[in-house]
């Protein structure tokens, strides 16, 4: 199973997001530290979930990093996160 698919499954099960985008940005990092020729080393992830209600920005990041600890300890070198509640997303639109 691809790393992106594993991350999506874990996030969906734990956070029940109303929006989840997982983009593999590895090709943009060719030649940089942590890059793998086969990709799946650098990701940009956007999660919109009610699970973030009343939770500060740092704690949201900690929650997602803990969820993906196995992937971060392995192949994933970089993870850019945008984490919002549904209300926060609606205000951005």
GROMACS .gro file of C-alpha atoms in nm:
model
   93
    1UNK     CA    1   0.000   0.000   0.000
    2UNK     CA    2   0.124   0.348  -0.083
    3UNK     CA    3   0.229   0.578   0.200
    4UNK     CA    4  -0.030   0.837   0.092
    5UNK     CA    5  -0.307   0.576   0.113
    6UNK     CA    6  -0.195   0.467   0.459
    7UNK     CA    7  -0.191   0.828   0.580
    8UNK     CA    8  -0.538   0.892   0.435
    9UNK     CA    9  -0.680   0.582   0.602
   10UNK     CA   10  -0.535   0.673   0.942
   11UNK     CA   11  -0.657   1.032   0.922
   12UNK     CA   12  -1.005   0.933   0.803
   13UNK     CA   13  -1.047   0.677   1.082
   14UNK     CA   14  -0.922   0.903   1.360
   15UNK     CA   15  -1.044   1.250   1.261
   16UNK     CA   16  -1.348   1.188   1.036
   17UNK     CA   17  -1.259   1.486   0.815
   18UNK     CA   18  -1.508   1.671   0.601
   19UNK     CA   19  -1.217   1.747   0.368
   20UNK     CA   20  -0.888   1.565   0.326
   21UNK     CA   21  -0.624   1.644   0.065
   22UNK     CA   22  -0.295   1.456   0.059
   23UNK     CA   23  -0.052   1.575  -0.207
   24UNK     CA   24   0.281   1.405  -0.277
   25UNK     CA   25   0.528   1.689  -0.337
   26UNK     CA   26   0.834   1.465  -0.353
   27UNK     CA   27   0.918   1.545  -0.715
   28UNK     CA   28   0.970   1.910  -0.616
   29UNK     CA   29   1.244   1.801  -0.374
   30UNK     CA   30   1.460   1.589  -0.602
   31UNK     CA   31   1.820   1.619  -0.493
   32UNK     CA   32   1.731   1.753  -0.148
   33UNK     CA   33   1.771   1.579   0.186
   34UNK     CA   34   1.524   1.300   0.251
   35UNK     CA   35   1.415   1.264  -0.112
   36UNK     CA   36   1.348   0.910  -0.234
   37UNK     CA   37   1.368   0.837  -0.608
   38UNK     CA   38   1.030   0.659  -0.589
   39UNK     CA   39   0.862   0.958  -0.423
   40UNK     CA   40   0.639   0.951  -0.114
   41UNK     CA   41   0.885   1.143   0.102
   42UNK     CA   42   0.740   1.498   0.103
   43UNK     CA   43   0.369   1.568   0.151
   44UNK     CA   44   0.129   1.859   0.185
   45UNK     CA   45  -0.182   1.763   0.381
   46UNK     CA   46  -0.499   1.964   0.438
   47UNK     CA   47  -0.748   1.837   0.695
   48UNK     CA   48  -1.082   1.994   0.784
   49UNK     CA   49  -1.233   1.824   1.085
   50UNK     CA   50  -1.464   1.898   1.376
   51UNK     CA   51  -1.208   1.711   1.587
   52UNK     CA   52  -1.004   2.034   1.583
   53UNK     CA   53  -1.280   2.238   1.753
   54UNK     CA   54  -1.139   2.409   2.062
   55UNK     CA   55  -0.790   2.274   1.990
   56UNK     CA   56  -0.501   2.515   1.934
   57UNK     CA   57  -0.275   2.511   1.630
   58UNK     CA   58   0.020   2.341   1.798
   59UNK     CA   59  -0.195   2.071   1.956
   60UNK     CA   60  -0.360   2.002   1.618
   61UNK     CA   61  -0.016   1.946   1.466
   62UNK     CA   62   0.086   1.724   1.755
   63UNK     CA   63  -0.230   1.517   1.710
   64UNK     CA   64  -0.164   1.460   1.338
   65UNK     CA   65   0.208   1.396   1.393
   66UNK     CA   66   0.122   1.134   1.656
   67UNK     CA   67  -0.127   0.973   1.416
   68UNK     CA   68   0.139   0.951   1.146
   69UNK     CA   69   0.435   0.876   1.374
   70UNK     CA   70   0.517   0.548   1.200
   71UNK     CA   71   0.527   0.712   0.857
   72UNK     CA   72   0.730   1.008   0.988
   73UNK     CA   73   0.980   0.767   1.143
   74UNK     CA   74   1.013   0.590   0.809
   75UNK     CA   75   0.986   0.715   0.455
   76UNK     CA   76   0.815   1.052   0.512
   77UNK     CA   77   1.078   1.324   0.544
   78UNK     CA   78   0.858   1.636   0.533
   79UNK     CA   79   0.494   1.702   0.615
   80UNK     CA   80   0.333   2.043   0.556
   81UNK     CA   81   0.000   2.067   0.738
   82UNK     CA   82  -0.304   2.292   0.705
   83UNK     CA   83  -0.550   2.198   0.980
   84UNK     CA   84  -0.891   2.364   1.016
   85UNK     CA   85  -1.234   2.322   1.163
   86UNK     CA   86  -1.531   2.336   0.923
   87UNK     CA   87  -1.611   2.689   1.050
   88UNK     CA   88  -1.255   2.806   0.986
   89UNK     CA   89  -1.267   2.666   0.634
   90UNK     CA   90  -1.600   2.841   0.568
   91UNK     CA   91  -1.451   3.176   0.677
   92UNK     CA   92  -1.164   3.127   0.429
   93UNK     CA   93  -1.399   3.079   0.133
   0.00000   0.00000   0.00000
